[in-house]
Amino acid sequence: LKDTLTPVLAALETVVTSIVLAILLVGPFGLNGLAAAIAISAWLETAALAILLRGRVPDYGDGLRYVLAVMARSLAAAAAGGAVAWLVNQALLGAWGEVPGFLLLVARTTFASAAGGLVIVGGALALRITELRTIVEIVVDLLRRRGRA
């Protein structure tokens, strides 16, 4: 919209918010507090920019409803995939023990990630998340480019 000042100011606000939240959250939560500070700041920046765009973009509500619908379906697929990955990890953890050695740790991580990933892809197909096709096309294109190099 030929307005570079607004996103720059929003980004600066995000940096300040992130630093303040990190100072507050790292003590009680350690490294997880830092991750939470960054995530919370990013969501606040997104919300601020969305609110500012509302008055500047025609048919903003339609686009926002679409994005929120995709976000809700994506969250459902991701939650299901995360739950499956966690269950597979827990099952293999019980079978192989806490300290299985490097190869079994790699195998456990691979199986849990693959199971969760398959559920996410299946959920995206079932929930008709059309962006999945775009993601697959981008990955295939990147793999083709790498093969030519």
mmCIF file of N, CA and C in Angstrom:
data_model
loop_
_atom_site.group_PDB
_atom_site.id
_atom_site.type_symbol
_atom_site.label_atom_id
_atom_site.label_comp_id
_atom_site.label_asym_id
_atom_site.label_seq_id
_atom_site.Cartn_x
_atom_site.Cartn_y
_atom_site.Cartn_z
ATOM 1 N N LEU A 1 0.815 -1.197 0.000
ATOM 2 C CA LEU A 1 0.000 0.000 0.000
ATOM 3 C C LEU A 1 0.856 1.258 0.000
ATOM 4 N N LYS A 2 2.118 1.100 -0.349
ATOM 5 C CA LYS A 2 3.069 2.218 -0.407
ATOM 6 C C LYS A 2 3.210 2.922 0.944
ATOM 7 N N ASP A 3 3.176 2.114 1.985
ATOM 8 C CA ASP A 3 3.330 2.632 3.352
ATOM 9 C C ASP A 3 4.350 1.744 4.058
ATOM 10 N N THR A 4 5.606 2.111 3.970
ATOM 11 C CA THR A 4 6.640 1.310 4.619
ATOM 12 C C THR A 4 6.801 1.655 6.095
ATOM 13 N N LEU A 5 6.344 2.821 6.494
ATOM 14 C CA LEU A 5 6.537 3.257 7.872
ATOM 15 C C LEU A 5 5.740 2.401 8.853
ATOM 16 N N THR A 6 4.501 2.077 8.517
ATOM 17 C CA THR A 6 3.651 1.314 9.440
ATOM 18 C C THR A 6 4.245 -0.057 9.774
ATOM 19 N N PRO A 7 4.629 -0.880 8.791
ATOM 20 C CA PRO A 7 5.215 -2.175 9.159
ATOM 21 C C PRO A 7 6.552 -2.052 9.889
ATOM 22 N N VAL A 8 7.320 -1.018 9.561
ATOM 23 C CA VAL A 8 8.591 -0.825 10.268
ATOM 24 C C VAL A 8 8.334 -0.493 11.740
ATOM 25 N N LEU A 9 7.381 0.394 11.985
ATOM 26 C CA LEU A 9 7.026 0.725 13.371
ATOM 27 C C LEU A 9 6.464 -0.486 14.104
ATOM 28 N N ALA A 10 5.661 -1.277 13.417
ATOM 29 C CA ALA A 10 5.117 -2.494 14.030
ATOM 30 C C ALA A 10 6.248 -3.470 14.368
ATOM 31 N N ALA A 11 7.225 -3.592 13.476
ATOM 32 C CA ALA A 11 8.365 -4.479 13.737
ATOM 33 C C ALA A 11 9.183 -3.993 14.921
ATOM 34 N N LEU A 12 9.388 -2.677 15.013
ATOM 35 C CA LEU A 12 10.116 -2.126 16.162
ATOM 36 C C LEU A 12 9.362 -2.384 17.464
ATOM 37 N N GLU A 13 8.043 -2.207 17.420
ATOM 38 C CA GLU A 13 7.217 -2.494 18.596
ATOM 39 C C GLU A 13 7.349 -3.967 18.983
ATOM 40 N N THR A 14 7.440 -4.831 17.981
ATOM 41 C CA THR A 14 7.578 -6.269 18.239
ATOM 42 C C THR A 14 8.902 -6.584 18.918
ATOM 43 N N VAL A 15 9.968 -5.936 18.478
ATOM 44 C CA VAL A 15 11.279 -6.145 19.095
ATOM 45 C C VAL A 15 11.252 -5.719 20.561
ATOM 46 N N VAL A 16 10.684 -4.551 20.828
ATOM 47 C CA VAL A 16 10.609 -4.052 22.203
ATOM 48 C C VAL A 16 9.754 -4.992 23.055
ATOM 49 N N THR A 17 8.596 -5.379 22.536
ATOM 50 C CA THR A 17 7.715 -6.290 23.271
ATOM 51 C C THR A 17 8.404 -7.620 23.523
ATOM 52 N N SER A 18 9.102 -8.118 22.522
ATOM 53 C CA SER A 18 9.806 -9.391 22.653
ATOM 54 C C SER A 18 10.876 -9.325 23.746
ATOM 55 N N ILE A 19 11.620 -8.232 23.792
ATOM 56 C CA ILE A 19 12.658 -8.072 24.817
ATOM 57 C C ILE A 19 12.043 -8.007 26.209
ATOM 58 N N VAL A 20 10.981 -7.212 26.352
ATOM 59 C CA VAL A 20 10.328 -7.083 27.659
ATOM 60 C C VAL A 20 9.765 -8.433 28.109
ATOM 61 N N LEU A 21 9.066 -9.122 27.200
ATOM 62 C CA LEU A 21 8.500 -10.426 27.565
ATOM 63 C C LEU A 21 9.597 -11.447 27.866
ATOM 64 N N ALA A 22 10.700 -11.391 27.114
ATOM 65 C CA ALA A 22 11.801 -12.322 27.364
ATOM 66 C C ALA A 22 12.377 -12.098 28.758
ATOM 67 N N ILE A 23 12.540 -10.849 29.130
ATOM 68 C CA ILE A 23 13.055 -10.547 30.474
ATOM 69 C C ILE A 23 12.114 -11.099 31.538
ATOM 70 N N LEU A 24 10.813 -10.973 31.292
ATOM 71 C CA LEU A 24 9.828 -11.440 32.267
ATOM 72 C C LEU A 24 9.674 -12.965 32.288
ATOM 73 N N LEU A 25 9.832 -13.613 31.129
ATOM 74 C CA LEU A 25 9.497 -15.032 31.033
ATOM 75 C C LEU A 25 10.690 -15.985 31.118
ATOM 76 N N VAL A 26 11.893 -15.512 30.794
ATOM 77 C CA VAL A 26 13.044 -16.417 30.801
ATOM 78 C C VAL A 26 13.353 -16.901 32.215
ATOM 79 N N GLY A 27 13.244 -16.013 33.198
ATOM 80 C CA GLY A 27 13.517 -16.418 34.581
ATOM 81 C C GLY A 27 12.682 -17.606 35.026
ATOM 82 N N PRO A 28 11.353 -17.503 34.960
ATOM 83 C CA PRO A 28 10.532 -18.616 35.433
ATOM 84 C C PRO A 28 10.463 -19.806 34.482
ATOM 85 N N PHE A 29 10.641 -19.588 33.166
ATOM 86 C CA PHE A 29 10.422 -20.682 32.214
ATOM 87 C C PHE A 29 11.658 -21.080 31.418
ATOM 88 N N GLY A 30 12.768 -20.405 31.620
ATOM 89 C CA GLY A 30 13.990 -20.737 30.903
ATOM 90 C C GLY A 30 13.875 -20.462 29.418
ATOM 91 N N LEU A 31 14.453 -21.334 28.618
ATOM 92 C CA LEU A 31 14.456 -21.166 27.170
ATOM 93 C C LEU A 31 13.040 -21.174 26.601
ATOM 94 N N ASN A 32 12.140 -21.918 27.217
ATOM 95 C CA ASN A 32 10.742 -21.921 26.774
ATOM 96 C C ASN A 32 10.132 -20.524 26.917
ATOM 97 N N GLY A 33 10.544 -19.780 27.914
ATOM 98 C CA GLY A 33 10.068 -18.412 28.088
ATOM 99 C C GLY A 33 10.504 -17.515 26.948
ATOM 100 N N LEU A 34 11.719 -17.728 26.458
ATOM 101 C CA LEU A 34 12.193 -16.956 25.314
ATOM 102 C C LEU A 34 11.360 -17.271 24.078
ATOM 103 N N ALA A 35 11.096 -18.552 23.847
ATOM 104 C CA ALA A 35 10.268 -18.944 22.706
ATOM 105 C C ALA A 35 8.866 -18.354 22.825
ATOM 106 N N ALA A 36 8.301 -18.390 24.019
ATOM 107 C CA ALA A 36 6.971 -17.825 24.231
ATOM 108 C C ALA A 36 6.981 -16.320 23.994
ATOM 109 N N ALA A 37 8.015 -15.634 24.434
ATOM 110 C CA ALA A 37 8.112 -14.185 24.231
ATOM 111 C C ALA A 37 8.125 -13.843 22.749
ATOM 112 N N ILE A 38 8.892 -14.588 21.976
ATOM 113 C CA ILE A 38 8.967 -14.344 20.540
ATOM 114 C C ILE A 38 7.615 -14.625 19.879
ATOM 115 N N ALA A 39 6.992 -15.735 20.252
ATOM 116 C CA ALA A 39 5.700 -16.099 19.659
ATOM 117 C C ALA A 39 4.614 -15.083 20.010
ATOM 118 N N ILE A 40 4.542 -14.698 21.264
ATOM 119 C CA ILE A 40 3.530 -13.723 21.691
ATOM 120 C C ILE A 40 3.732 -12.396 20.968
ATOM 121 N N SER A 41 4.970 -11.960 20.856
ATOM 122 C CA SER A 41 5.262 -10.701 20.164
ATOM 123 C C SER A 41 4.861 -10.774 18.696
ATOM 124 N N ALA A 42 5.134 -11.899 18.055
ATOM 125 C CA ALA A 42 4.770 -12.049 16.643
ATOM 126 C C ALA A 42 3.255 -12.004 16.468
ATOM 127 N N TRP A 43 2.525 -12.660 17.363
ATOM 128 C CA TRP A 43 1.060 -12.635 17.276
ATOM 129 C C TRP A 43 0.523 -11.229 17.530
ATOM 130 N N LEU A 44 1.121 -10.516 18.453
ATOM 131 C CA LEU A 44 0.686 -9.132 18.702
ATOM 132 C C LEU A 44 0.942 -8.249 17.480
ATOM 133 N N GLU A 45 2.084 -8.443 16.827
ATOM 134 C CA GLU A 45 2.375 -7.680 15.615
ATOM 135 C C GLU A 45 1.368 -8.014 14.525
ATOM 136 N N THR A 46 1.078 -9.281 14.358
ATOM 137 C CA THR A 46 0.099 -9.703 13.353
ATOM 138 C C THR A 46 -1.260 -9.079 13.624
ATOM 139 N N ALA A 47 -1.683 -9.110 14.878
ATOM 140 C CA ALA A 47 -2.986 -8.532 15.238
ATOM 141 C C ALA A 47 -3.000 -7.029 14.981
ATOM 142 N N ALA A 48 -1.934 -6.341 15.346
ATOM 143 C CA ALA A 48 -1.876 -4.889 15.140
ATOM 144 C C ALA A 48 -1.937 -4.551 13.659
ATOM 145 N N LEU A 49 -1.175 -5.268 12.839
ATOM 146 C CA LEU A 49 -1.193 -4.998 11.403
ATOM 147 C C LEU A 49 -2.547 -5.347 10.784
ATOM 148 N N ALA A 50 -3.176 -6.421 11.268
ATOM 149 C CA ALA A 50 -4.504 -6.784 10.766
ATOM 150 C C ALA A 50 -5.530 -5.708 11.087
ATOM 151 N N ILE A 51 -5.456 -5.173 12.285
ATOM 152 C CA ILE A 51 -6.383 -4.103 12.677
ATOM 153 C C ILE A 51 -6.144 -2.851 11.823
ATOM 154 N N LEU A 52 -4.877 -2.519 11.591
ATOM 155 C CA LEU A 52 -4.560 -1.342 10.777
ATOM 156 C C LEU A 52 -4.979 -1.515 9.312
ATOM 157 N N LEU A 53 -4.894 -2.745 8.801
ATOM 158 C CA LEU A 53 -5.280 -2.995 7.415
ATOM 159 C C LEU A 53 -6.787 -2.917 7.206
ATOM 160 N N ARG A 54 -7.537 -3.181 8.255
ATOM 161 C CA ARG A 54 -8.996 -3.258 8.143
ATOM 162 C C ARG A 54 -9.586 -2.018 7.482
ATOM 163 N N GLY A 55 -9.129 -0.864 7.833
ATOM 164 C CA GLY A 55 -9.673 0.357 7.265
ATOM 165 C C GLY A 55 -9.106 0.731 5.908
ATOM 166 N N ARG A 56 -8.063 0.029 5.465
ATOM 167 C CA ARG A 56 -7.378 0.429 4.233
ATOM 168 C C ARG A 56 -7.649 -0.491 3.046
ATOM 169 N N VAL A 57 -8.164 -1.688 3.293
ATOM 170 C CA VAL A 57 -8.321 -2.675 2.220
ATOM 171 C C VAL A 57 -9.799 -2.968 2.003
ATOM 172 N N PRO A 58 -10.274 -2.810 0.759
ATOM 173 C CA PRO A 58 -11.673 -3.152 0.494
ATOM 174 C C PRO A 58 -11.886 -4.665 0.597
ATOM 175 N N ASP A 59 -13.060 -5.068 1.008
ATOM 176 C CA ASP A 59 -13.421 -6.490 1.188
ATOM 177 C C ASP A 59 -12.478 -7.207 2.149
ATOM 178 N N TYR A 60 -11.953 -6.474 3.093
ATOM 179 C CA TYR A 60 -11.015 -7.030 4.071
ATOM 180 C C TYR A 60 -11.649 -8.168 4.866
ATOM 181 N N GLY A 61 -12.913 -7.997 5.224
ATOM 182 C CA GLY A 61 -13.598 -9.002 6.037
ATOM 183 C C GLY A 61 -13.663 -10.350 5.366
ATOM 184 N N ASP A 62 -13.919 -10.380 4.052
ATOM 185 C CA ASP A 62 -13.988 -11.650 3.327
ATOM 186 C C ASP A 62 -12.643 -12.368 3.364
ATOM 187 N N GLY A 63 -11.580 -11.628 3.101
ATOM 188 C CA GLY A 63 -10.249 -12.233 3.130
ATOM 189 C C GLY A 63 -9.870 -12.716 4.509
ATOM 190 N N LEU A 64 -10.212 -11.927 5.518
ATOM 191 C CA LEU A 64 -9.896 -12.322 6.890
ATOM 192 C C LEU A 64 -10.658 -13.572 7.291
ATOM 193 N N ARG A 65 -11.928 -13.653 6.907
ATOM 194 C CA ARG A 65 -12.714 -14.856 7.223
ATOM 195 C C ARG A 65 -12.088 -16.085 6.582
ATOM 196 N N TYR A 66 -11.627 -15.953 5.339
ATOM 197 C CA TYR A 66 -10.989 -17.075 4.659
ATOM 198 C C TYR A 66 -9.721 -17.504 5.396
ATOM 199 N N VAL A 67 -8.888 -16.530 5.749
ATOM 200 C CA VAL A 67 -7.636 -16.841 6.454
ATOM 201 C C VAL A 67 -7.924 -17.511 7.795
ATOM 202 N N LEU A 68 -8.902 -17.004 8.531
ATOM 203 C CA LEU A 68 -9.245 -17.594 9.826
ATOM 204 C C LEU A 68 -9.789 -19.009 9.667
ATOM 205 N N ALA A 69 -10.564 -19.250 8.618
ATOM 206 C CA ALA A 69 -11.084 -20.597 8.373
ATOM 207 C C ALA A 69 -9.948 -21.576 8.063
ATOM 208 N N VAL A 70 -9.005 -21.139 7.231
ATOM 209 C CA VAL A 70 -7.854 -21.989 6.911
ATOM 210 C C VAL A 70 -7.016 -22.223 8.163
ATOM 211 N N MET A 71 -6.841 -21.182 8.971
ATOM 212 C CA MET A 71 -6.081 -21.330 10.215
ATOM 213 C C MET A 71 -6.746 -22.351 11.141
ATOM 214 N N ALA A 72 -8.061 -22.290 11.258
ATOM 215 C CA ALA A 72 -8.769 -23.223 12.138
ATOM 216 C C ALA A 72 -8.620 -24.660 11.646
ATOM 217 N N ARG A 73 -8.775 -24.863 10.346
ATOM 218 C CA ARG A 73 -8.625 -26.223 9.808
ATOM 219 C C ARG A 73 -7.177 -26.698 9.942
ATOM 220 N N SER A 74 -6.229 -25.802 9.697
ATOM 221 C CA SER A 74 -4.811 -26.162 9.829
ATOM 222 C C SER A 74 -4.471 -26.518 11.270
ATOM 223 N N LEU A 75 -5.014 -25.756 12.198
ATOM 224 C CA LEU A 75 -4.785 -26.040 13.613
ATOM 225 C C LEU A 75 -5.342 -27.404 13.989
ATOM 226 N N ALA A 76 -6.510 -27.748 13.475
ATOM 227 C CA ALA A 76 -7.098 -29.061 13.758
ATOM 228 C C ALA A 76 -6.210 -30.180 13.217
ATOM 229 N N ALA A 77 -5.740 -30.023 11.975
ATOM 230 C CA ALA A 77 -4.865 -31.044 11.385
ATOM 231 C C ALA A 77 -3.540 -31.134 12.145
ATOM 232 N N ALA A 78 -2.978 -29.985 12.513
ATOM 233 C CA ALA A 78 -1.702 -29.974 13.246
ATOM 234 C C ALA A 78 -1.852 -30.583 14.636
ATOM 235 N N ALA A 79 -2.966 -30.297 15.308
ATOM 236 C CA ALA A 79 -3.191 -30.875 16.644
ATOM 237 C C ALA A 79 -3.305 -32.389 16.564
ATOM 238 N N ALA A 80 -4.023 -32.880 15.561
ATOM 239 C CA ALA A 80 -4.146 -34.332 15.385
ATOM 240 C C ALA A 80 -2.785 -34.950 15.077
ATOM 241 N N GLY A 81 -2.028 -34.302 14.176
ATOM 242 C CA GLY A 81 -0.691 -34.813 13.844
ATOM 243 C C GLY A 81 0.245 -34.780 15.032
ATOM 244 N N GLY A 82 0.191 -33.710 15.810
ATOM 245 C CA GLY A 82 1.026 -33.621 17.011
ATOM 246 C C GLY A 82 0.672 -34.682 18.033
ATOM 247 N N ALA A 83 -0.616 -34.936 18.194
ATOM 248 C CA ALA A 83 -1.053 -35.970 19.141
ATOM 249 C C ALA A 83 -0.568 -37.351 18.704
ATOM 250 N N VAL A 84 -0.669 -37.638 17.422
ATOM 251 C CA VAL A 84 -0.205 -38.936 16.917
ATOM 252 C C VAL A 84 1.310 -39.054 17.074
ATOM 253 N N ALA A 85 2.045 -38.012 16.734
ATOM 254 C CA ALA A 85 3.504 -38.045 16.886
ATOM 255 C C ALA A 85 3.880 -38.273 18.342
ATOM 256 N N TRP A 86 3.180 -37.610 19.257
ATOM 257 C CA TRP A 86 3.464 -37.778 20.678
ATOM 258 C C TRP A 86 3.162 -39.215 21.115
ATOM 259 N N LEU A 87 2.032 -39.774 20.669
ATOM 260 C CA LEU A 87 1.674 -41.151 21.038
ATOM 261 C C LEU A 87 2.697 -42.154 20.507
ATOM 262 N N VAL A 88 3.124 -41.973 19.257
ATOM 263 C CA VAL A 88 4.140 -42.872 18.692
ATOM 264 C C VAL A 88 5.441 -42.737 19.465
ATOM 265 N N ASN A 89 5.841 -41.515 19.770
ATOM 266 C CA ASN A 89 7.060 -41.297 20.544
ATOM 267 C C ASN A 89 6.960 -41.968 21.913
ATOM 268 N N GLN A 90 5.826 -41.804 22.584
ATOM 269 C CA GLN A 90 5.652 -42.409 23.906
ATOM 270 C C GLN A 90 5.691 -43.935 23.827
ATOM 271 N N ALA A 91 5.065 -44.508 22.813
ATOM 272 C CA ALA A 91 5.068 -45.966 22.650
ATOM 273 C C ALA A 91 6.491 -46.476 22.426
ATOM 274 N N LEU A 92 7.245 -45.805 21.575
ATOM 275 C CA LEU A 92 8.617 -46.231 21.307
ATOM 276 C C LEU A 92 9.533 -45.941 22.495
ATOM 277 N N LEU A 93 9.242 -44.879 23.206
ATOM 278 C CA LEU A 93 10.006 -44.578 24.417
ATOM 279 C C LEU A 93 9.823 -45.695 25.436
ATOM 280 N N GLY A 94 8.586 -46.161 25.574
ATOM 281 C CA GLY A 94 8.320 -47.271 26.488
ATOM 282 C C GLY A 94 8.972 -48.563 26.032
ATOM 283 N N ALA A 95 9.013 -48.779 24.716
ATOM 284 C CA ALA A 95 9.589 -50.017 24.181
ATOM 285 C C ALA A 95 11.111 -50.005 24.208
ATOM 286 N N TRP A 96 11.717 -48.854 23.924
ATOM 287 C CA TRP A 96 13.162 -48.785 23.788
ATOM 288 C C TRP A 96 13.863 -48.145 24.972
ATOM 289 N N GLY A 97 13.126 -47.541 25.890
ATOM 290 C CA GLY A 97 13.732 -46.938 27.071
ATOM 291 C C GLY A 97 14.109 -45.479 26.863
ATOM 292 N N GLU A 98 14.478 -44.846 27.967
ATOM 293 C CA GLU A 98 14.811 -43.412 27.969
ATOM 294 C C GLU A 98 16.068 -43.092 27.169
ATOM 295 N N VAL A 99 17.084 -43.943 27.270
ATOM 296 C CA VAL A 99 18.363 -43.686 26.598
ATOM 297 C C VAL A 99 18.661 -44.875 25.677
ATOM 298 N N PRO A 100 18.055 -44.857 24.472
ATOM 299 C CA PRO A 100 18.154 -46.024 23.601
ATOM 300 C C PRO A 100 19.434 -46.097 22.781
ATOM 301 N N GLY A 101 20.222 -45.069 22.768
ATOM 302 C CA GLY A 101 21.372 -45.004 21.877
ATOM 303 C C GLY A 101 21.012 -44.159 20.664
ATOM 304 N N PHE A 102 22.022 -43.730 19.956
ATOM 305 C CA PHE A 102 21.825 -42.765 18.873
ATOM 306 C C PHE A 102 20.922 -43.288 17.764
ATOM 307 N N LEU A 103 21.159 -44.502 17.272
ATOM 308 C CA LEU A 103 20.387 -45.018 16.139
ATOM 309 C C LEU A 103 18.916 -45.201 16.491
ATOM 310 N N LEU A 104 18.639 -45.726 17.677
ATOM 311 C CA LEU A 104 17.237 -45.885 18.071
ATOM 312 C C LEU A 104 16.578 -44.534 18.322
ATOM 313 N N LEU A 105 17.329 -43.575 18.798
ATOM 314 C CA LEU A 105 16.791 -42.222 18.974
ATOM 315 C C LEU A 105 16.422 -41.616 17.618
ATOM 316 N N VAL A 106 17.286 -41.786 16.625
ATOM 317 C CA VAL A 106 16.993 -41.309 15.271
ATOM 318 C C VAL A 106 15.771 -42.037 14.718
ATOM 319 N N ALA A 107 15.694 -43.352 14.932
ATOM 320 C CA ALA A 107 14.546 -44.126 14.450
ATOM 321 C C ALA A 107 13.254 -43.666 15.128
ATOM 322 N N ARG A 108 13.307 -43.457 16.441
ATOM 323 C CA ARG A 108 12.122 -43.003 17.172
ATOM 324 C C ARG A 108 11.658 -41.645 16.661
ATOM 325 N N THR A 109 12.592 -40.731 16.475
ATOM 326 C CA THR A 109 12.260 -39.401 15.967
ATOM 327 C C THR A 109 11.682 -39.493 14.557
ATOM 328 N N THR A 110 12.274 -40.326 13.721
ATOM 329 C CA THR A 110 11.807 -40.494 12.345
ATOM 330 C C THR A 110 10.399 -41.066 12.312
ATOM 331 N N PHE A 111 10.151 -42.130 13.086
ATOM 332 C CA PHE A 111 8.821 -42.749 13.093
ATOM 333 C C PHE A 111 7.757 -41.799 13.634
ATOM 334 N N ALA A 112 8.061 -41.115 14.709
ATOM 335 C CA ALA A 112 7.092 -40.187 15.303
ATOM 336 C C ALA A 112 6.799 -39.030 14.350
ATOM 337 N N SER A 113 7.848 -38.486 13.736
ATOM 338 C CA SER A 113 7.662 -37.370 12.795
ATOM 339 C C SER A 113 6.891 -37.808 11.560
ATOM 340 N N ALA A 114 7.220 -38.985 11.046
ATOM 341 C CA ALA A 114 6.529 -39.483 9.856
ATOM 342 C C ALA A 114 5.054 -39.749 10.151
ATOM 343 N N ALA A 115 4.772 -40.348 11.291
ATOM 344 C CA ALA A 115 3.376 -40.627 11.651
ATOM 345 C C ALA A 115 2.589 -39.327 11.806
ATOM 346 N N GLY A 116 3.162 -38.376 12.518
ATOM 347 C CA GLY A 116 2.495 -37.087 12.684
ATOM 348 C C GLY A 116 2.321 -36.363 11.368
ATOM 349 N N GLY A 117 3.354 -36.400 10.536
ATOM 350 C CA GLY A 117 3.282 -35.741 9.230
ATOM 351 C C GLY A 117 2.214 -36.348 8.333
ATOM 352 N N LEU A 118 2.103 -37.673 8.348
ATOM 353 C CA LEU A 118 1.065 -38.332 7.541
ATOM 354 C C LEU A 118 -0.329 -37.942 8.015
ATOM 355 N N VAL A 119 -0.511 -37.836 9.319
ATOM 356 C CA VAL A 119 -1.811 -37.419 9.843
ATOM 357 C C VAL A 119 -2.116 -35.982 9.445
ATOM 358 N N ILE A 120 -1.115 -35.118 9.476
ATOM 359 C CA ILE A 120 -1.323 -33.724 9.065
ATOM 360 C C ILE A 120 -1.711 -33.659 7.589
ATOM 361 N N VAL A 121 -1.010 -34.397 6.731
ATOM 362 C CA VAL A 121 -1.339 -34.392 5.306
ATOM 363 C C VAL A 121 -2.732 -34.981 5.086
ATOM 364 N N GLY A 122 -3.037 -36.095 5.762
ATOM 365 C CA GLY A 122 -4.369 -36.680 5.653
ATOM 366 C C GLY A 122 -5.450 -35.730 6.147
ATOM 367 N N GLY A 123 -5.169 -35.049 7.242
ATOM 368 C CA GLY A 123 -6.119 -34.071 7.766
ATOM 369 C C GLY A 123 -6.314 -32.913 6.810
ATOM 370 N N ALA A 124 -5.222 -32.458 6.191
ATOM 371 C CA ALA A 124 -5.319 -31.361 5.225
ATOM 372 C C ALA A 124 -6.160 -31.778 4.020
ATOM 373 N N LEU A 125 -5.999 -33.022 3.585
ATOM 374 C CA LEU A 125 -6.815 -33.516 2.477
ATOM 375 C C LEU A 125 -8.277 -33.642 2.894
ATOM 376 N N ALA A 126 -8.501 -34.210 4.069
ATOM 377 C CA ALA A 126 -9.874 -34.406 4.548
ATOM 378 C C ALA A 126 -10.584 -33.078 4.794
ATOM 379 N N LEU A 127 -9.845 -32.096 5.287
ATOM 380 C CA LEU A 127 -10.432 -30.787 5.590
ATOM 381 C C LEU A 127 -10.391 -29.838 4.394
ATOM 382 N N ARG A 128 -9.931 -30.361 3.261
ATOM 383 C CA ARG A 128 -9.874 -29.596 2.015
ATOM 384 C C ARG A 128 -9.101 -28.281 2.167
ATOM 385 N N ILE A 129 -7.906 -28.393 2.725
ATOM 386 C CA ILE A 129 -7.024 -27.237 2.834
ATOM 387 C C ILE A 129 -6.288 -27.126 1.501
ATOM 388 N N THR A 130 -6.745 -26.215 0.664
ATOM 389 C CA THR A 130 -6.231 -26.122 -0.711
ATOM 390 C C THR A 130 -4.777 -25.682 -0.767
ATOM 391 N N GLU A 131 -4.295 -25.048 0.282
ATOM 392 C CA GLU A 131 -2.898 -24.597 0.301
ATOM 393 C C GLU A 131 -1.925 -25.778 0.302
ATOM 394 N N LEU A 132 -2.398 -26.971 0.641
ATOM 395 C CA LEU A 132 -1.535 -28.155 0.624
ATOM 396 C C LEU A 132 -0.965 -28.373 -0.769
ATOM 397 N N ARG A 133 -1.794 -28.203 -1.786
ATOM 398 C CA ARG A 133 -1.321 -28.388 -3.163
ATOM 399 C C ARG A 133 -0.194 -27.405 -3.472
ATOM 400 N N THR A 134 -0.334 -26.168 -3.045
ATOM 401 C CA THR A 134 0.700 -25.157 -3.280
ATOM 402 C C THR A 134 2.004 -25.551 -2.590
ATOM 403 N N ILE A 135 1.898 -26.032 -1.362
ATOM 404 C CA ILE A 135 3.092 -26.447 -0.622
ATOM 405 C C ILE A 135 3.789 -27.599 -1.336
ATOM 406 N N VAL A 136 3.014 -28.578 -1.789
ATOM 407 C CA VAL A 136 3.596 -29.721 -2.499
ATOM 408 C C VAL A 136 4.271 -29.256 -3.782
ATOM 409 N N GLU A 137 3.625 -28.355 -4.526
ATOM 410 C CA GLU A 137 4.221 -27.843 -5.764
ATOM 411 C C GLU A 137 5.542 -27.127 -5.499
ATOM 412 N N ILE A 138 5.609 -26.354 -4.444
ATOM 413 C CA ILE A 138 6.847 -25.635 -4.102
ATOM 414 C C ILE A 138 7.956 -26.626 -3.757
ATOM 415 N N VAL A 139 7.631 -27.639 -2.953
ATOM 416 C CA VAL A 139 8.637 -28.637 -2.563
ATOM 417 C C VAL A 139 9.128 -29.407 -3.786
ATOM 418 N N VAL A 140 8.208 -29.828 -4.653
ATOM 419 C CA VAL A 140 8.599 -30.554 -5.863
ATOM 420 C C VAL A 140 9.486 -29.679 -6.739
ATOM 421 N N ASP A 141 9.130 -28.401 -6.892
ATOM 422 C CA ASP A 141 9.935 -27.486 -7.689
ATOM 423 C C ASP A 141 11.340 -27.334 -7.100
ATOM 424 N N LEU A 142 11.426 -27.205 -5.776
ATOM 425 C CA LEU A 142 12.743 -27.089 -5.136
ATOM 426 C C LEU A 142 13.574 -28.349 -5.334
ATOM 427 N N LEU A 143 12.939 -29.513 -5.236
ATOM 428 C CA LEU A 143 13.675 -30.767 -5.443
ATOM 429 C C LEU A 143 14.156 -30.896 -6.885
ATOM 430 N N ARG A 144 13.341 -30.464 -7.830
ATOM 431 C CA ARG A 144 13.766 -30.489 -9.232
ATOM 432 C C ARG A 144 14.962 -29.565 -9.472
ATOM 433 N N ARG A 145 14.906 -28.368 -8.899
ATOM 434 C CA ARG A 145 16.011 -27.415 -9.054
ATOM 435 C C ARG A 145 17.295 -27.970 -8.462
ATOM 436 N N ARG A 146 17.168 -28.605 -7.308
ATOM 437 C CA ARG A 146 18.363 -29.155 -6.644
ATOM 438 C C ARG A 146 18.951 -30.270 -7.494
ATOM 439 N N GLY A 147 18.092 -31.041 -8.146
ATOM 440 C CA GLY A 147 18.566 -32.129 -8.999
ATOM 441 C C GLY A 147 19.333 -31.641 -10.209
ATOM 442 N N ARG A 148 18.984 -30.441 -10.694
ATOM 443 C CA ARG A 148 19.668 -29.858 -11.859
ATOM 444 C C ARG A 148 21.005 -29.221 -11.495
ATOM 445 N N ALA A 149 21.173 -28.853 -10.255
ATOM 446 C CA ALA A 149 22.378 -28.114 -9.866
ATOM 447 C C ALA A 149 23.580 -29.002 -9.747
#
